[in-house]
Amino acid sequence: MKKTIAGQDSGFVVSRRKLLQSAAGLAGGAMLPAGMALPAFADDKPAIGTYPAGSSGSSVFIGITVPRTGTYAVQGEDELKGYELAIEHINSGHELIKKISPKTTKGVLGKELKYGVADSAAKPNEAVQAQQRFISENKAMMITGGTSSAVAVALNKLAQREKVLFVCGISGSNDTTGKDCVRYGFRQSFYGQTAAAAISPTLIKTFGKNMKVAYLTPDYTYGHTVTKSMQDNTAAAGWTTITNQISPLGAPDFSSYLLNVANSGADLLINVNWGHDAVLSIQQAKQFGVLDKQKLVIPYQVPFLAREVGQALIEDVYACTSFWWTMEDKYPLAKMFVAEFEKKYGYKPEWGANTCYMQFAMWANAVETAGTFYPPEVIKVYESGAKLQSTSGEVYFRPEDHQLVRPCVIVRGKKTAAMKSKEDHWEVLDILPGEPLMQKPDAFGCKLGDYT
């Protein structure tokens, strides 16, 4: 049997005998519950992507790209911790993983997960090159990455071309599961449209109608789609954009943009910047007196923002997020996750780590449910709409665009005097069901493409 990548004959040959030996080894290891039939193996399915080569041994490989340098490095390291904790839990058959993936024993289909990590520096080309190596050299059965939505979109395209599953880390652009969606890509985090639809009613109730708004927007797919979603969701209340200051990713200085904001006459500053760009722009907005005249709003919350800018600058600031650790008071799996993460890393998890942990746990469940690593069958499990247990309650993937239907969380920065601990930065105001916040599956131009 020959394995083909992107239409090119790789020359890699897998023998029927070797595959049968793998099946025998799995059965001999008693990896499946009594009475359950063995999953179908590669000798009755055509080679596709890295299948069957990547799953023919005792382990499977995952390619991870996160920004470890550059403006998103702090968030990238947090995402990596979430991935690594999930791999550790999957390999050990941890109780928390079993709550999300009930058929997991140890590993995925009894195979140990191994992984490689590369620094994307939030640059699409670097992420794609690294993942191409993981696919070609390590036969990665699944790849992951994000933080920058430009990276996520690029990896979507790579995954579809190579027919290797891509589970996205952080990506806030509507395009990731919109016009740039693919059959082989999946996202579980919230995004621009859901953030805007969730937070806008709270902002309108708090600040009133007919607000004049200044935007700070990073110049790439995340920034533009989040800003447009905020504009669309506040237009009916008479909110108007006085100025939209667009800056490059990794801008070292926001003074020229903030001067325009300061002179705009806006009532509100909606800062869409992320990572270290958000930190710098908020600190400089305070230095230049902008925040003395305009209220700050952060529609898409940045992990570690409060820690980096100081609590005083986020007091009474509204934001939308995917997860905050005090959700442990409402959701049992959140309580388990927070405890496990803090035990391993010594701090409360931010939402990036949570997102990445959940992505791997859900992938493990999809493979276990399919009973095979064969990508089309794994994809069809995701597309079944089956309800999944998560750290934010019951969720499911939409089959039409591969976007997880999940709650959005509205938070407000606590006053320093009200903090109960050094990590008690945000107060959870509301946890909103995801489905009413989401656009129709085809509204942003999603066309998933082929399975094979």
Coordinates of C-alpha atoms in Angstrom, one line a residue:
M1 CA 0.0 0.0 0.0
K2 CA 1.4 3.4 -0.9
K3 CA 1.0 6.5 1.1
T4 CA 0.3 9.7 -0.9
I5 CA 0.9 13.3 0.3
A6 CA -0.6 16.2 -1.6
G7 CA -0.8 14.1 -4.7
Q8 CA 2.8 13.1 -4.7
D9 CA 3.9 9.5 -4.4
S10 CA 6.1 9.3 -1.3
G11 CA 7.3 5.8 -2.0
F12 CA 6.4 4.7 1.6
V13 CA 5.1 1.2 1.7
V14 CA 3.3 -0.5 4.6
S15 CA 2.8 -4.2 4.5
R16 CA -0.4 -6.0 5.2
R17 CA 1.5 -8.3 7.6
K18 CA 2.8 -5.4 9.6
L19 CA -0.7 -4.0 10.0
L20 CA -2.1 -7.3 11.1
Q21 CA 0.7 -7.6 13.6
S22 CA -0.3 -4.2 15.0
A23 CA -3.9 -5.4 15.3
A24 CA -2.8 -8.5 17.1
G25 CA -0.7 -6.5 19.5
L26 CA -3.6 -4.3 20.3
A27 CA -5.9 -7.2 21.0
G28 CA -3.2 -9.0 23.0
G29 CA -2.8 -5.9 25.1
A30 CA -6.5 -6.0 26.0
M31 CA -6.9 -2.3 25.1
L32 CA -10.5 -2.7 24.2
P33 CA -13.4 -3.6 26.6
A34 CA -14.6 -7.2 26.6
G35 CA -17.1 -7.9 23.8
M36 CA -16.1 -4.9 21.7
A37 CA -15.0 -5.6 18.2
L38 CA -11.5 -4.5 17.1
P39 CA -11.5 -1.3 15.0
A40 CA -11.1 -1.6 11.3
F41 CA -7.4 -1.4 10.4
A42 CA -5.6 0.2 7.5
D43 CA -5.7 -2.9 5.2
D44 CA -9.3 -2.2 4.4
K45 CA -9.0 1.6 4.0
P46 CA -7.0 3.6 1.4
A47 CA -3.9 5.5 2.5
I48 CA -4.5 9.2 3.0
G49 CA -2.3 11.9 4.5
T50 CA -0.1 10.2 7.2
Y51 CA -2.5 7.3 7.6
P52 CA -1.7 4.4 8.0
A53 CA 2.1 5.1 8.5
G54 CA 1.6 7.5 11.4
S55 CA -0.5 5.0 13.4
S56 CA 1.1 1.7 12.5
G57 CA 3.4 1.5 15.5
S58 CA 2.9 1.7 19.3
S59 CA 2.7 5.5 19.3
V60 CA 1.3 8.4 17.3
F61 CA 2.9 11.8 16.9
I62 CA 1.4 15.3 17.2
G63 CA 2.9 18.4 15.8
I64 CA 2.6 21.5 17.9
T65 CA 3.4 25.1 16.8
V66 CA 3.0 28.0 19.3
P67 CA 4.6 31.4 19.4
R68 CA 7.4 31.2 21.9
T69 CA 9.0 34.5 20.8
G70 CA 7.4 37.7 19.7
T71 CA 4.3 39.6 20.7
Y72 CA 2.2 36.5 21.5
A73 CA 4.9 34.5 23.3
V74 CA 3.4 34.7 26.8
Q75 CA 0.1 33.3 25.5
G76 CA 1.9 30.7 23.4
E77 CA 3.7 29.3 26.4
D78 CA 0.4 29.0 28.3
E79 CA -1.2 27.2 25.4
L80 CA 1.7 24.8 25.3
K81 CA 1.2 24.0 29.0
G82 CA -2.4 23.1 28.2
Y83 CA -1.4 20.8 25.4
E84 CA 1.3 19.1 27.5
L85 CA -1.0 18.5 30.4
A86 CA -3.6 16.9 28.1
I87 CA -1.0 14.6 26.5
E88 CA 0.1 13.6 30.0
H89 CA -3.4 12.9 31.1
I90 CA -4.3 11.0 27.9
N91 CA -1.2 8.8 28.2
S92 CA -2.0 8.0 31.8
G93 CA -5.7 7.5 31.4
H94 CA -6.4 10.3 33.9
E95 CA -9.9 10.6 35.4
L96 CA -10.5 14.1 33.9
I97 CA -9.8 12.9 30.3
K98 CA -12.2 9.9 30.8
K99 CA -14.9 12.4 31.7
I100 CA -14.5 14.0 28.3
S101 CA -13.4 10.9 26.3
P102 CA -15.1 7.9 28.1
K103 CA -13.4 5.2 25.9
T104 CA -9.9 6.4 26.7
T105 CA -7.8 3.9 28.7
K106 CA -4.1 4.9 28.3
G107 CA -3.1 6.7 25.1
V108 CA -5.4 6.9 22.1
L109 CA -6.6 3.5 20.9
G110 CA -3.9 2.2 23.2
K111 CA -1.1 4.1 21.5
E112 CA 1.1 6.5 23.4
L113 CA 1.0 10.1 22.3
K114 CA 4.4 11.7 21.4
Y115 CA 4.9 15.2 20.2
G116 CA 7.2 17.9 18.8
V117 CA 7.1 21.6 19.5
A118 CA 8.2 24.4 17.2
D119 CA 8.1 28.2 17.6
S120 CA 5.8 29.8 15.1
A121 CA 6.7 33.4 16.3
A122 CA 3.0 34.1 15.3
K123 CA 4.2 33.9 11.6
P124 CA 2.2 31.8 9.2
N125 CA 5.2 30.8 7.0
E126 CA 7.2 29.5 10.0
A127 CA 4.2 27.6 11.4
V128 CA 3.5 25.9 8.1
Q129 CA 7.2 25.0 7.5
A130 CA 7.5 23.4 10.9
Q131 CA 4.2 21.5 10.6
Q132 CA 5.2 20.3 7.1
R133 CA 8.4 18.8 8.7
F134 CA 6.3 17.2 11.4
I135 CA 4.1 15.7 8.7
S136 CA 6.8 14.5 6.4
E137 CA 9.4 13.4 8.9
N138 CA 7.4 12.3 11.9
K139 CA 4.2 11.2 10.2
A140 CA 2.1 13.5 12.5
M141 CA -1.4 12.2 12.8
M142 CA -2.7 15.5 14.1
I143 CA -1.3 19.0 14.1
T144 CA -2.2 22.1 16.2
G145 CA -1.4 25.7 16.5
G146 CA -2.8 29.2 16.5
T147 CA -2.7 32.2 18.8
S148 CA -2.4 34.2 15.7
S149 CA -5.5 33.7 13.5
A150 CA -3.2 34.2 10.4
V151 CA -1.3 31.1 11.6
A152 CA -4.6 29.2 12.2
V153 CA -5.9 30.0 8.7
A154 CA -2.5 28.9 7.1
L155 CA -2.6 25.7 9.1
N156 CA -6.2 25.1 8.0
K157 CA -5.0 25.2 4.4
L158 CA -2.0 22.9 5.1
A159 CA -4.2 20.4 6.9
Q160 CA -6.7 20.2 4.0
R161 CA -3.9 19.8 1.4
E162 CA -2.1 17.1 3.4
K163 CA -5.2 15.5 4.7
V164 CA -4.0 15.6 8.3
L165 CA -6.3 16.8 11.1
F166 CA -5.8 20.3 12.5
V167 CA -7.3 21.2 15.8
C168 CA -6.9 24.9 16.4
G169 CA -5.6 26.5 19.5
I170 CA -6.5 30.1 20.1
S171 CA -8.0 31.9 17.0
G172 CA -10.4 34.8 17.3
S173 CA -11.0 35.5 13.6
N174 CA -14.4 34.8 12.1
D175 CA -12.6 33.5 9.0
T176 CA -11.1 30.4 10.7
T177 CA -14.4 28.6 10.6
G178 CA -15.9 31.1 8.1
K179 CA -14.5 31.7 4.6
D180 CA -11.2 29.9 5.4
C181 CA -12.9 26.8 7.0
V182 CA -11.8 23.3 5.9
R183 CA -13.0 19.8 6.2
Y184 CA -9.8 18.9 8.2
G185 CA -9.9 21.8 10.6
F186 CA -11.7 22.2 13.9
R187 CA -12.0 25.1 16.4
Q188 CA -13.4 25.0 19.9
S189 CA -12.6 28.5 21.2
F190 CA -14.9 31.5 20.9
Y191 CA -14.3 34.0 18.2
G192 CA -15.1 37.6 17.0
Q193 CA -18.8 37.1 16.2
T194 CA -19.6 35.3 19.4
A195 CA -17.6 37.7 21.5
A196 CA -19.3 40.7 20.0
A197 CA -22.8 39.2 20.2
A198 CA -22.2 38.2 23.8
I199 CA -20.7 41.4 25.2
S200 CA -22.6 44.1 23.2
P201 CA -25.9 43.9 25.2
T202 CA -23.9 44.4 28.4
L203 CA -22.0 47.3 27.0
I204 CA -25.1 49.0 25.7
K205 CA -26.9 48.5 29.0
T206 CA -23.9 49.9 30.9
F207 CA -22.9 52.8 28.7
G208 CA -26.1 53.6 26.9
K209 CA -27.0 54.3 23.3
N210 CA -25.4 56.5 20.7
M211 CA -21.9 56.1 21.9
K212 CA -19.0 57.4 19.9
V213 CA -16.3 54.7 19.6
A214 CA -12.6 54.6 18.8
Y215 CA -11.1 51.3 17.8
L216 CA -7.5 50.0 18.0
T217 CA -7.3 47.2 15.5
P218 CA -4.4 44.9 14.6
D219 CA -3.9 44.7 10.9
Y220 CA -4.8 41.0 10.1
T221 CA -7.7 38.7 9.9
Y222 CA -8.4 38.5 13.7
G223 CA -8.4 42.3 14.2
H224 CA -10.5 43.2 11.2
T225 CA -13.2 40.5 11.9
V226 CA -13.5 41.3 15.6
T227 CA -13.8 45.0 14.9
K228 CA -16.4 44.5 12.2
S229 CA -18.4 42.1 14.5
M230 CA -18.4 44.7 17.3
Q231 CA -19.5 47.5 14.8
D232 CA -22.3 45.2 13.5
N233 CA -23.6 44.2 16.9
T234 CA -23.7 47.7 18.3
A235 CA -25.0 49.6 15.2
A236 CA -28.7 49.2 16.2
A237 CA -28.0 51.0 19.4
G238 CA -26.6 54.0 17.5
W239 CA -23.0 53.3 18.3
T240 CA -20.8 55.0 15.7
T241 CA -17.1 54.5 14.8
I242 CA -15.3 57.9 15.1
T243 CA -11.9 56.4 14.3
N244 CA -10.4 53.0 13.6
Q245 CA -6.7 53.0 14.2
I246 CA -5.1 50.0 12.4
S247 CA -1.6 49.0 13.5
P248 CA 0.8 46.2 12.4
L249 CA 1.3 43.1 14.5
G250 CA 4.1 43.7 17.0
A251 CA 4.1 47.5 16.8
P252 CA 6.7 48.8 19.2
D253 CA 4.9 52.1 19.8
F254 CA 1.3 53.1 19.7
S255 CA 1.7 56.8 20.3
S256 CA 0.7 58.0 16.8
Y257 CA -2.5 55.9 16.9
L258 CA -3.3 57.0 20.4
L259 CA -2.9 60.6 19.5
N260 CA -5.6 60.2 16.9
V261 CA -7.8 58.4 19.4
A262 CA -7.3 61.1 22.0
N263 CA -8.3 63.8 19.5
S264 CA -11.3 61.9 18.1
G265 CA -13.8 62.9 20.7
A266 CA -14.8 59.3 21.3
D267 CA -16.6 58.1 24.5
L268 CA -15.2 54.6 24.4
L269 CA -11.9 53.0 23.4
I270 CA -12.5 49.4 22.2
N271 CA -9.0 47.8 22.0
V272 CA -8.9 44.7 19.8
N273 CA -5.1 44.3 20.1
W274 CA -3.9 41.1 21.7
G275 CA -0.9 39.7 23.5
H276 CA 2.0 42.1 24.2
D277 CA 0.4 44.6 21.7
A278 CA -2.6 44.9 24.0
V279 CA -0.3 45.4 27.0
L280 CA 1.7 48.2 25.4
S281 CA -1.3 50.0 23.9
I282 CA -3.2 50.0 27.2
Q283 CA -0.2 51.2 29.2
Q284 CA 0.5 53.9 26.6
A285 CA -3.2 54.9 26.5
K286 CA -3.0 55.5 30.3
Q287 CA 0.3 57.5 29.9
F288 CA -1.1 59.7 27.2
G289 CA -4.3 60.4 29.3
V290 CA -6.7 58.6 26.9
L291 CA -8.1 56.5 29.6
D292 CA -8.9 59.5 31.7
K293 CA -11.4 60.6 29.0
Q294 CA -12.5 57.3 27.5
K295 CA -13.7 54.1 28.9
L296 CA -11.8 51.0 27.9
V297 CA -13.4 47.9 26.5
I298 CA -11.6 44.6 25.6
P299 CA -14.0 42.5 23.5
Y300 CA -11.7 39.5 23.2
Q301 CA -9.9 39.0 26.5
V302 CA -6.2 38.5 26.6
P303 CA -4.7 35.8 28.9
F304 CA -2.4 37.4 31.5
L305 CA -3.5 40.9 30.6
A306 CA -4.3 42.0 34.2
R307 CA -1.1 40.6 35.5
E308 CA 1.0 42.4 32.8
V309 CA -0.7 45.8 32.8
G310 CA -1.6 45.9 36.5
Q311 CA -5.0 45.5 38.1
A312 CA -5.6 49.3 38.3
L313 CA -5.9 49.5 34.5
I314 CA -8.5 46.8 34.1
E315 CA -10.8 47.8 37.0
D316 CA -14.4 47.9 35.7
V317 CA -13.2 47.0 32.2
Y318 CA -15.6 44.6 30.4
A319 CA -14.4 41.7 28.3
C320 CA -15.6 38.5 26.8
T321 CA -13.6 35.3 27.3
S322 CA -13.8 31.5 26.9
F323 CA -12.9 30.4 30.4
W324 CA -12.1 31.9 33.7
W325 CA -10.8 29.8 36.6
T326 CA -13.6 30.7 39.0
M327 CA -16.0 28.8 36.7
E328 CA -14.9 25.9 38.9
D329 CA -17.7 26.9 41.2
K330 CA -20.2 26.0 38.6
Y331 CA -18.7 23.2 36.5
P332 CA -17.2 20.1 38.1
L333 CA -14.8 19.4 35.2
A334 CA -13.6 23.0 35.5
K335 CA -12.8 22.4 39.1
M336 CA -10.8 19.2 38.2
F337 CA -8.9 21.0 35.4
V338 CA -8.0 24.0 37.6
A339 CA -6.7 21.8 40.4
E340 CA -4.7 19.6 38.0
F341 CA -3.2 22.6 36.2
E342 CA -2.3 24.5 39.3
K343 CA -0.7 21.4 40.8
K344 CA 1.5 20.9 37.8
Y345 CA 2.4 24.6 37.0
G346 CA 1.8 26.5 40.2
Y347 CA -0.7 29.1 38.9
K348 CA -4.4 29.2 37.9
P349 CA -4.9 28.4 34.2
E350 CA -5.8 31.1 31.7
W351 CA -8.3 30.4 28.9
G352 CA -5.6 29.6 26.3
A353 CA -4.4 26.6 28.3
N354 CA -7.9 25.5 28.9
T355 CA -8.8 25.7 25.2
C356 CA -5.8 23.7 24.2
Y357 CA -6.4 21.0 26.8
M358 CA -10.0 20.6 25.6
Q359 CA -9.0 20.4 22.0
F360 CA -6.7 17.4 22.6
A361 CA -9.3 15.8 24.9
M362 CA -12.0 16.1 22.3
W363 CA -9.7 14.8 19.6
A364 CA -9.0 11.8 21.7
N365 CA -12.7 11.2 22.1
A366 CA -13.3 11.5 18.3
V367 CA -10.6 8.9 17.5
E368 CA -11.7 6.6 20.3
T369 CA -15.4 6.9 19.1
A370 CA -14.4 6.2 15.5
G371 CA -12.3 3.2 16.6
T372 CA -9.6 4.3 14.0
F373 CA -7.2 7.0 13.2
Y374 CA -8.5 7.0 9.6
P375 CA -9.1 10.8 9.1
P376 CA -12.5 10.7 7.3
E377 CA -14.1 8.6 10.0
V378 CA -12.6 10.7 12.8
I379 CA -14.0 13.8 11.0
K380 CA -17.5 12.2 10.8
V381 CA -17.5 11.7 14.6
Y382 CA -16.9 15.5 15.0
E383 CA -19.7 16.1 12.5
S384 CA -22.2 13.9 14.3
G385 CA -23.2 16.7 16.6
A386 CA -22.8 14.4 19.6
K387 CA -22.9 16.3 22.9
L388 CA -19.5 16.4 24.7
Q389 CA -18.8 17.1 28.4
S390 CA -16.4 20.0 28.9
T391 CA -15.0 22.4 31.5
S392 CA -17.8 24.8 30.5
G393 CA -20.7 22.3 30.4
E394 CA -22.2 20.4 27.5
V395 CA -20.9 21.4 24.1
Y396 CA -20.9 20.1 20.5
F397 CA -19.4 20.8 17.1
R398 CA -21.5 22.1 14.3
P399 CA -21.1 19.8 11.3
E400 CA -21.5 22.6 8.7
D401 CA -18.4 24.6 9.8
H402 CA -16.6 22.6 12.5
Q403 CA -17.1 25.3 15.1
L404 CA -17.7 24.2 18.7
V405 CA -21.0 25.5 20.0
R406 CA -20.0 26.6 23.5
P407 CA -20.7 29.3 26.1
C408 CA -19.2 32.8 26.1
V409 CA -18.2 34.3 29.4
I410 CA -18.7 38.0 30.2
V411 CA -16.2 39.3 32.8
R412 CA -15.4 42.6 34.5
G413 CA -12.1 43.6 36.0
K414 CA -12.2 43.6 39.8
K415 CA -11.3 46.6 41.8
T416 CA -8.0 46.0 43.4
A417 CA -9.5 46.2 46.9
A418 CA -12.0 43.5 46.0
M419 CA -9.5 40.8 44.9
K420 CA -9.5 37.8 47.2
S421 CA -6.1 36.5 45.9
K422 CA -3.4 37.7 43.5
E423 CA -5.0 35.8 40.7
D424 CA -8.5 37.0 41.3
H425 CA -8.5 39.5 38.5
W426 CA -11.9 39.1 36.9
E427 CA -15.5 38.8 38.1
V428 CA -17.7 36.5 36.0
L429 CA -20.9 38.4 35.2
D430 CA -22.6 36.0 32.9
I431 CA -22.1 32.7 31.1
L432 CA -24.1 32.9 27.9
P433 CA -25.2 29.8 25.8
G434 CA -23.3 29.8 22.5
E435 CA -25.9 28.8 19.9
P436 CA -27.9 32.1 20.0
L437 CA -24.7 34.1 19.6
M438 CA -23.5 32.3 16.5
Q439 CA -24.1 33.3 12.9
K440 CA -25.7 30.9 10.5
P441 CA -23.1 28.3 9.4
D442 CA -22.8 29.7 5.9
A443 CA -23.0 33.4 6.8
F444 CA -19.2 33.9 6.7
G445 CA -18.7 31.8 3.5
C446 CA -17.7 28.4 4.9
K447 CA -17.3 25.6 2.4
L448 CA -15.6 22.7 4.0
G449 CA -14.1 20.9 1.0
D450 CA -13.6 17.2 0.5
Y451 CA -12.8 14.3 2.9
T452 CA -10.5 12.6 0.4

